[in-house]
PDB file of N, CA and C in Angstrom:
ATOM      1  N   ILE A1132     -11.520 -67.165 -98.715  1.00  0.00           N
ATOM      2  CA  ILE A1132     -10.841 -68.204 -97.954  1.00  0.00           C
ATOM      3  C   ILE A1132     -11.383 -69.570 -98.359  1.00  0.00           C
ATOM      4  N   ALA A1133     -12.679 -69.677 -98.494  1.00  0.00           N
ATOM      5  CA  ALA A1133     -13.270 -70.952 -98.900  1.00  0.00           C
ATOM      6  C   ALA A1133     -12.810 -71.339-100.305  1.00  0.00           C
ATOM      7  N   ALA A1134     -12.736 -70.370-101.206  1.00  0.00           N
ATOM      8  CA  ALA A1134     -12.308 -70.663-102.580  1.00  0.00           C
ATOM      9  C   ALA A1134     -10.875 -71.174-102.603  1.00  0.00           C
ATOM     10  N   TYR A1135      -9.991 -70.532-101.851  1.00  0.00           N
ATOM     11  CA  TYR A1135      -8.615 -71.015-101.759  1.00  0.00           C
ATOM     12  C   TYR A1135      -8.601 -72.444-101.218  1.00  0.00           C
ATOM     13  N   SER A1136      -9.308 -72.655-100.140  1.00  0.00           N
ATOM     14  CA  SER A1136      -9.327 -73.957 -99.478  1.00  0.00           C
ATOM     15  C   SER A1136      -9.841 -75.060-100.399  1.00  0.00           C
ATOM     16  N   GLN A1137     -10.926 -74.789-101.095  1.00  0.00           N
ATOM     17  CA  GLN A1137     -11.570 -75.803-101.923  1.00  0.00           C
ATOM     18  C   GLN A1137     -10.836 -76.064-103.233  1.00  0.00           C
ATOM     19  N   ASN A1138      -9.877 -75.213-103.561  1.00  0.00           N
ATOM     20  CA  ASN A1138      -9.159 -75.364-104.820  1.00  0.00           C
ATOM     21  C   ASN A1138      -7.683 -75.673-104.635  1.00  0.00           C
ATOM     22  N   GLY A1139      -7.358 -76.266-103.483  1.00  0.00           N
ATOM     23  CA  GLY A1139      -6.014 -76.748-103.264  1.00  0.00           C
ATOM     24  C   GLY A1139      -4.992 -75.708-102.868  1.00  0.00           C
ATOM     25  N   HIS A1140      -5.449 -74.558-102.389  1.00  0.00           N
ATOM     26  CA  HIS A1140      -4.536 -73.486-101.992  1.00  0.00           C
ATOM     27  C   HIS A1140      -4.688 -73.190-100.496  1.00  0.00           C
ATOM     28  N   ALA A1141      -4.468 -74.222 -99.700  1.00  0.00           N
ATOM     29  CA  ALA A1141      -4.694 -74.111 -98.261  1.00  0.00           C
ATOM     30  C   ALA A1141      -3.785 -73.071 -97.611  1.00  0.00           C
ATOM     31  N   ARG A1142      -2.514 -73.039 -98.012  1.00  0.00           N
ATOM     32  CA  ARG A1142      -1.583 -72.054 -97.425  1.00  0.00           C
ATOM     33  C   ARG A1142      -2.059 -70.627 -97.676  1.00  0.00           C
ATOM     34  N   GLU A1143      -2.533 -70.368 -98.892  1.00  0.00           N
ATOM     35  CA  GLU A1143      -3.028 -69.039 -99.222  1.00  0.00           C
ATOM     36  C   GLU A1143      -4.264 -68.692 -98.387  1.00  0.00           C
ATOM     37  N   ALA A1144      -5.112 -69.685 -98.161  1.00  0.00           N
ATOM     38  CA  ALA A1144      -6.296 -69.466 -97.326  1.00  0.00           C
ATOM     39  C   ALA A1144      -5.879 -69.074 -95.915  1.00  0.00           C
ATOM     40  N   LEU A1145      -4.884 -69.772 -95.385  1.00  0.00           N
ATOM     41  CA  LEU A1145      -4.395 -69.467 -94.040  1.00  0.00           C
ATOM     42  C   LEU A1145      -3.790 -68.060 -93.985  1.00  0.00           C
ATOM     43  N   GLU A1146      -3.024 -67.703 -95.001  1.00  0.00           N
ATOM     44  CA  GLU A1146      -2.437 -66.360 -95.057  1.00  0.00           C
ATOM     45  C   GLU A1146      -3.523 -65.287 -95.104  1.00  0.00           C
ATOM     46  N   GLN A1147      -4.565 -65.521 -95.897  1.00  0.00           N
ATOM     47  CA  GLN A1147      -5.665 -64.557 -95.983  1.00  0.00           C
ATOM     48  C   GLN A1147      -6.389 -64.419 -94.647  1.00  0.00           C
ATOM     49  N   PHE A1148      -6.549 -65.532 -93.956  1.00  0.00           N
ATOM     50  CA  PHE A1148      -7.207 -65.489 -92.647  1.00  0.00           C
ATOM     51  C   PHE A1148      -6.414 -64.621 -91.678  1.00  0.00           C
ATOM     52  N   TRP A1149      -5.087 -64.820 -91.612  1.00  0.00           N
ATOM     53  CA  TRP A1149      -4.277 -64.021 -90.684  1.00  0.00           C
ATOM     54  C   TRP A1149      -4.242 -62.559 -91.100  1.00  0.00           C
ATOM     55  N   GLN A1150      -4.218 -62.293 -92.403  1.00  0.00           N
ATOM     56  CA  GLN A1150      -4.251 -60.903 -92.872  1.00  0.00           C
ATOM     57  C   GLN A1150      -5.576 -60.248 -92.487  1.00  0.00           C
ATOM     58  N   MET A1151      -6.642 -60.993 -92.634  1.00  0.00           N
ATOM     59  CA  MET A1151      -7.968 -60.517 -92.240  1.00  0.00           C
ATOM     60  C   MET A1151      -7.981 -60.127 -90.760  1.00  0.00           C
ATOM     61  N   GLN A1152      -7.399 -60.983 -89.925  1.00  0.00           N
ATOM     62  CA  GLN A1152      -7.329 -60.723 -88.491  1.00  0.00           C
ATOM     63  C   GLN A1152      -6.501 -59.459 -88.215  1.00  0.00           C
ATOM     64  N   GLN A1153      -5.361 -59.327 -88.898  1.00  0.00           N
ATOM     65  CA  GLN A1153      -4.485 -58.170 -88.682  1.00  0.00           C
ATOM     66  C   GLN A1153      -5.170 -56.866 -89.063  1.00  0.00           C
ATOM     67  N   GLU A1154      -6.046 -56.920 -90.057  1.00  0.00           N
ATOM     68  CA  GLU A1154      -6.747 -55.719 -90.501  1.00  0.00           C
ATOM     69  C   GLU A1154      -7.984 -55.418 -89.668  1.00  0.00           C
ATOM     70  N   GLY A1155      -8.237 -56.245 -88.671  1.00  0.00           N
ATOM     71  CA  GLY A1155      -9.348 -55.994 -87.759  1.00  0.00           C
ATOM     72  C   GLY A1155     -10.692 -56.515 -88.228  1.00  0.00           C
ATOM     73  N   LEU A1156     -10.706 -57.302 -89.299  1.00  0.00           N
ATOM     74  CA  LEU A1156     -11.961 -57.884 -89.769  1.00  0.00           C
ATOM     75  C   LEU A1156     -12.293 -59.102 -88.921  1.00  0.00           C
ATOM     76  N   LYS A1157     -13.541 -59.193 -88.512  1.00  0.00           N
ATOM     77  CA  LYS A1157     -13.955 -60.288 -87.635  1.00  0.00           C
ATOM     78  C   LYS A1157     -14.556 -61.423 -88.454  1.00  0.00           C
ATOM     79  N   PRO A1158     -13.979 -62.612 -88.346  1.00  0.00           N
ATOM     80  CA  PRO A1158     -14.523 -63.760 -89.080  1.00  0.00           C
ATOM     81  C   PRO A1158     -15.866 -64.204 -88.513  1.00  0.00           C
ATOM     82  N   ASP A1159     -16.705 -64.729 -89.391  1.00  0.00           N
ATOM     83  CA  ASP A1159     -17.962 -65.324 -88.931  1.00  0.00           C
ATOM     84  C   ASP A1159     -17.760 -66.833 -88.770  1.00  0.00           C
ATOM     85  N   SER A1160     -18.809 -67.531 -88.393  1.00  0.00           N
ATOM     86  CA  SER A1160     -18.675 -68.965 -88.127  1.00  0.00           C
ATOM     87  C   SER A1160     -18.295 -69.744 -89.385  1.00  0.00           C
ATOM     88  N   ILE A1161     -18.744 -69.312 -90.546  1.00  0.00           N
ATOM     89  CA  ILE A1161     -18.396 -69.994 -91.794  1.00  0.00           C
ATOM     90  C   ILE A1161     -16.914 -69.839 -92.102  1.00  0.00           C
ATOM     91  N   THR A1162     -16.383 -68.644 -91.886  1.00  0.00           N
ATOM     92  CA  THR A1162     -14.954 -68.417 -92.092  1.00  0.00           C
ATOM     93  C   THR A1162     -14.145 -69.288 -91.151  1.00  0.00           C
ATOM     94  N   PHE A1163     -14.556 -69.349 -89.895  1.00  0.00           N
ATOM     95  CA  PHE A1163     -13.862 -70.206 -88.936  1.00  0.00           C
ATOM     96  C   PHE A1163     -13.923 -71.668 -89.370  1.00  0.00           C
ATOM     97  N   LEU A1164     -15.072 -72.108 -89.846  1.00  0.00           N
ATOM     98  CA  LEU A1164     -15.216 -73.493 -90.295  1.00  0.00           C
ATOM     99  C   LEU A1164     -14.259 -73.785 -91.452  1.00  0.00           C
ATOM    100  N   CYS A1165     -14.191 -72.877 -92.404  1.00  0.00           N
ATOM    101  CA  CYS A1165     -13.287 -73.057 -93.551  1.00  0.00           C
ATOM    102  C   CYS A1165     -11.836 -73.110 -93.102  1.00  0.00           C
ATOM    103  N   ILE A1166     -11.451 -72.222 -92.202  1.00  0.00           N
ATOM    104  CA  ILE A1166     -10.047 -72.174 -91.798  1.00  0.00           C
ATOM    105  C   ILE A1166      -9.686 -73.376 -90.920  1.00  0.00           C
ATOM    106  N   LEU A1167     -10.624 -73.905 -90.173  1.00  0.00           N
ATOM    107  CA  LEU A1167     -10.358 -75.135 -89.426  1.00  0.00           C
ATOM    108  C   LEU A1167     -10.135 -76.301 -90.384  1.00  0.00           C
ATOM    109  N   ASP A1168     -10.894 -76.331 -91.469  1.00  0.00           N
ATOM    110  CA  ASP A1168     -10.693 -77.354 -92.492  1.00  0.00           C
ATOM    111  C   ASP A1168      -9.299 -77.228 -93.098  1.00  0.00           C
ATOM    112  N   VAL A1169      -8.853 -75.999 -93.330  1.00  0.00           N
ATOM    113  CA  VAL A1169      -7.507 -75.750 -93.850  1.00  0.00           C
ATOM    114  C   VAL A1169      -6.460 -76.278 -92.865  1.00  0.00           C
ATOM    115  N   CYS A1170      -6.617 -75.952 -91.603  1.00  0.00           N
ATOM    116  CA  CYS A1170      -5.660 -76.404 -90.590  1.00  0.00           C
ATOM    117  C   CYS A1170      -5.615 -77.927 -90.525  1.00  0.00           C
ATOM    118  N   THR A1171      -6.769 -78.567 -90.673  1.00  0.00           N
ATOM    119  CA  THR A1171      -6.828 -80.019 -90.664  1.00  0.00           C
ATOM    120  C   THR A1171      -6.094 -80.594 -91.872  1.00  0.00           C
ATOM    121  N   SER A1172      -6.339 -80.018 -93.051  1.00  0.00           N
ATOM    122  CA  SER A1172      -5.702 -80.554 -94.263  1.00  0.00           C
ATOM    123  C   SER A1172      -4.195 -80.347 -94.263  1.00  0.00           C
ATOM    124  N   LEU A1173      -3.729 -79.279 -93.620  1.00  0.00           N
ATOM    125  CA  LEU A1173      -2.295 -78.997 -93.549  1.00  0.00           C
ATOM    126  C   LEU A1173      -1.631 -79.652 -92.335  1.00  0.00           C
ATOM    127  N   VAL A1174      -2.432 -80.277 -91.480  1.00  0.00           N
ATOM    128  CA  VAL A1174      -1.955 -80.804 -90.201  1.00  0.00           C
ATOM    129  C   VAL A1174      -1.210 -79.685 -89.459  1.00  0.00           C
ATOM    130  N   ALA A1175      -1.848 -78.530 -89.439  1.00  0.00           N
ATOM    131  CA  ALA A1175      -1.275 -77.329 -88.826  1.00  0.00           C
ATOM    132  C   ALA A1175      -1.890 -77.150 -87.438  1.00  0.00           C
ATOM    133  N   LEU A1176      -1.408 -77.929 -86.487  1.00  0.00           N
ATOM    134  CA  LEU A1176      -2.012 -77.926 -85.154  1.00  0.00           C
ATOM    135  C   LEU A1176      -1.743 -76.632 -84.388  1.00  0.00           C
ATOM    136  N   THR A1177      -0.575 -76.047 -84.573  1.00  0.00           N
ATOM    137  CA  THR A1177      -0.283 -74.778 -83.897  1.00  0.00           C
ATOM    138  C   THR A1177      -1.235 -73.694 -84.375  1.00  0.00           C
ATOM    139  N   GLU A1178      -1.393 -73.600 -85.702  1.00  0.00           N
ATOM    140  CA  GLU A1178      -2.323 -72.611 -86.258  1.00  0.00           C
ATOM    141  C   GLU A1178      -3.752 -72.920 -85.825  1.00  0.00           C
ATOM    142  N   GLY A1179      -4.101 -74.199 -85.806  1.00  0.00           N
ATOM    143  CA  GLY A1179      -5.432 -74.599 -85.365  1.00  0.00           C
ATOM    144  C   GLY A1179      -5.706 -74.189 -83.932  1.00  0.00           C
ATOM    145  N   SER A1180      -4.694 -74.288 -83.094  1.00  0.00           N
ATOM    146  CA  SER A1180      -4.835 -73.859 -81.707  1.00  0.00           C
ATOM    147  C   SER A1180      -5.070 -72.354 -81.626  1.00  0.00           C
ATOM    148  N   LEU A1181      -4.368 -71.602 -82.470  1.00  0.00           N
ATOM    149  CA  LEU A1181      -4.566 -70.144 -82.506  1.00  0.00           C
ATOM    150  C   LEU A1181      -5.956 -69.796 -83.023  1.00  0.00           C
ATOM    151  N   VAL A1182      -6.426 -70.546 -84.008  1.00  0.00           N
ATOM    152  CA  VAL A1182      -7.782 -70.335 -84.521  1.00  0.00           C
ATOM    153  C   VAL A1182      -8.797 -70.638 -83.420  1.00  0.00           C
ATOM    154  N   HIS A1183      -8.563 -71.698 -82.656  1.00  0.00           N
ATOM    155  CA  HIS A1183      -9.453 -72.037 -81.547  1.00  0.00           C
ATOM    156  C   HIS A1183      -9.539 -70.879 -80.557  1.00  0.00           C
ATOM    157  N   THR A1184      -8.404 -70.270 -80.255  1.00  0.00           N
ATOM    158  CA  THR A1184      -8.387 -69.111 -79.361  1.00  0.00           C
ATOM    159  C   THR A1184      -9.234 -67.978 -79.934  1.00  0.00           C
ATOM    160  N   SER A1185      -9.128 -67.759 -81.236  1.00  0.00           N
ATOM    161  CA  SER A1185      -9.932 -66.722 -81.898  1.00  0.00           C
ATOM    162  C   SER A1185     -11.420 -67.045 -81.851  1.00  0.00           C
ATOM    163  N   ILE A1186     -11.744 -68.329 -82.001  1.00  0.00           N
ATOM    164  CA  ILE A1186     -13.147 -68.752 -81.938  1.00  0.00           C
ATOM    165  C   ILE A1186     -13.732 -68.424 -80.567  1.00  0.00           C
ATOM    166  N   VAL A1187     -12.997 -68.755 -79.525  1.00  0.00           N
ATOM    167  CA  VAL A1187     -13.461 -68.478 -78.163  1.00  0.00           C
ATOM    168  C   VAL A1187     -13.591 -66.975 -77.941  1.00  0.00           C
ATOM    169  N   ALA A1188     -12.591 -66.217 -78.372  1.00  0.00           N
ATOM    170  CA  ALA A1188     -12.603 -64.757 -78.192  1.00  0.00           C
ATOM    171  C   ALA A1188     -13.759 -64.107 -78.961  1.00  0.00           C
ATOM    172  N   SER A1189     -14.183 -64.743 -80.044  1.00  0.00           N
ATOM    173  CA  SER A1189     -15.272 -64.197 -80.860  1.00  0.00           C
ATOM    174  C   SER A1189     -16.651 -64.640 -80.379  1.00  0.00           C
ATOM    175  N   GLY A1190     -16.691 -65.496 -79.368  1.00  0.00           N
ATOM    176  CA  GLY A1190     -17.970 -65.917 -78.804  1.00  0.00           C
ATOM    177  C   GLY A1190     -18.633 -67.090 -79.504  1.00  0.00           C
ATOM    178  N   PHE A1191     -17.880 -67.822 -80.318  1.00  0.00           N
ATOM    179  CA  PHE A1191     -18.450 -68.953 -81.042  1.00  0.00           C
ATOM    180  C   PHE A1191     -18.153 -70.293 -80.379  1.00  0.00           C
ATOM    181  N   GLU A1192     -17.701 -70.283 -79.126  1.00  0.00           N
ATOM    182  CA  GLU A1192     -17.307 -71.535 -78.480  1.00  0.00           C
ATOM    183  C   GLU A1192     -18.454 -72.530 -78.318  1.00  0.00           C
ATOM    184  N   SER A1193     -19.697 -72.064 -78.387  1.00  0.00           N
ATOM    185  CA  SER A1193     -20.845 -72.959 -78.236  1.00  0.00           C
ATOM    186  C   SER A1193     -21.387 -73.475 -79.566  1.00  0.00           C
ATOM    187  N   ASP A1194     -20.789 -73.059 -80.667  1.00  0.00           N
ATOM    188  CA  ASP A1194     -21.240 -73.480 -81.994  1.00  0.00           C
ATOM    189  C   ASP A1194     -20.911 -74.966 -82.186  1.00  0.00           C
ATOM    190  N   ILE A1195     -21.926 -75.782 -82.351  1.00  0.00           N
ATOM    191  CA  ILE A1195     -21.747 -77.237 -82.450  1.00  0.00           C
ATOM    192  C   ILE A1195     -20.940 -77.625 -83.685  1.00  0.00           C
ATOM    193  N   VAL A1196     -21.173 -76.970 -84.803  1.00  0.00           N
ATOM    194  CA  VAL A1196     -20.449 -77.307 -86.030  1.00  0.00           C
ATOM    195  C   VAL A1196     -18.977 -76.989 -85.873  1.00  0.00           C
ATOM    196  N   LEU A1197     -18.660 -75.841 -85.285  1.00  0.00           N
ATOM    197  CA  LEU A1197     -17.252 -75.491 -85.051  1.00  0.00           C
ATOM    198  C   LEU A1197     -16.621 -76.447 -84.043  1.00  0.00           C
ATOM    199  N   GLY A1198     -17.379 -76.816 -83.041  1.00  0.00           N
ATOM    200  CA  GLY A1198     -16.870 -77.772 -82.047  1.00  0.00           C
ATOM    201  C   GLY A1198     -16.520 -79.101 -82.693  1.00  0.00           C
ATOM    202  N   THR A1199     -17.356 -79.545 -83.605  1.00  0.00           N
ATOM    203  CA  THR A1199     -17.096 -80.793 -84.315  1.00  0.00           C
ATOM    204  C   THR A1199     -15.840 -80.659 -85.181  1.00  0.00           C
ATOM    205  N   ALA A1200     -15.695 -79.516 -85.854  1.00  0.00           N
ATOM    206  CA  ALA A1200     -14.517 -79.285 -86.691  1.00  0.00           C
ATOM    207  C   ALA A1200     -13.239 -79.265 -85.837  1.00  0.00           C
ATOM    208  N   LEU A1201     -13.331 -78.714 -84.646  1.00  0.00           N
ATOM    209  CA  LEU A1201     -12.177 -78.710 -83.737  1.00  0.00           C
ATOM    210  C   LEU A1201     -11.806 -80.117 -83.319  1.00  0.00           C
ATOM    211  N   VAL A1202     -12.803 -80.937 -83.021  1.00  0.00           N
ATOM    212  CA  VAL A1202     -12.532 -82.320 -82.647  1.00  0.00           C
ATOM    213  C   VAL A1202     -11.904 -83.076 -83.813  1.00  0.00           C
ATOM    214  N   ASN A1203     -12.378 -82.835 -85.023  1.00  0.00           N
ATOM    215  CA  ASN A1203     -11.834 -83.505 -86.204  1.00  0.00           C
ATOM    216  C   ASN A1203     -10.383 -83.087 -86.471  1.00  0.00           C
ATOM    217  N   MET A1204     -10.044 -81.865 -86.102  1.00  0.00           N
ATOM    218  CA  MET A1204      -8.695 -81.374 -86.332  1.00  0.00           C
ATOM    219  C   MET A1204      -7.732 -82.133 -85.457  1.00  0.00           C
TER     220      MET A1204
END
């Protein structure tokens, strides 16, 4: 996901994130950070809101770095 994001393939990164979720793989805080950056670059607020819900459900709501990324989005 980070490689897609950093190389101008934000849509592909977002698709991989949702596929990961569908397959039951749990993202870590770094994955969430990368996908929030993708949502910000795409101005994808709906997707960003869904990612925020996933962050809370995964127990990362207190992560300061993720909180900052959410504010930036």
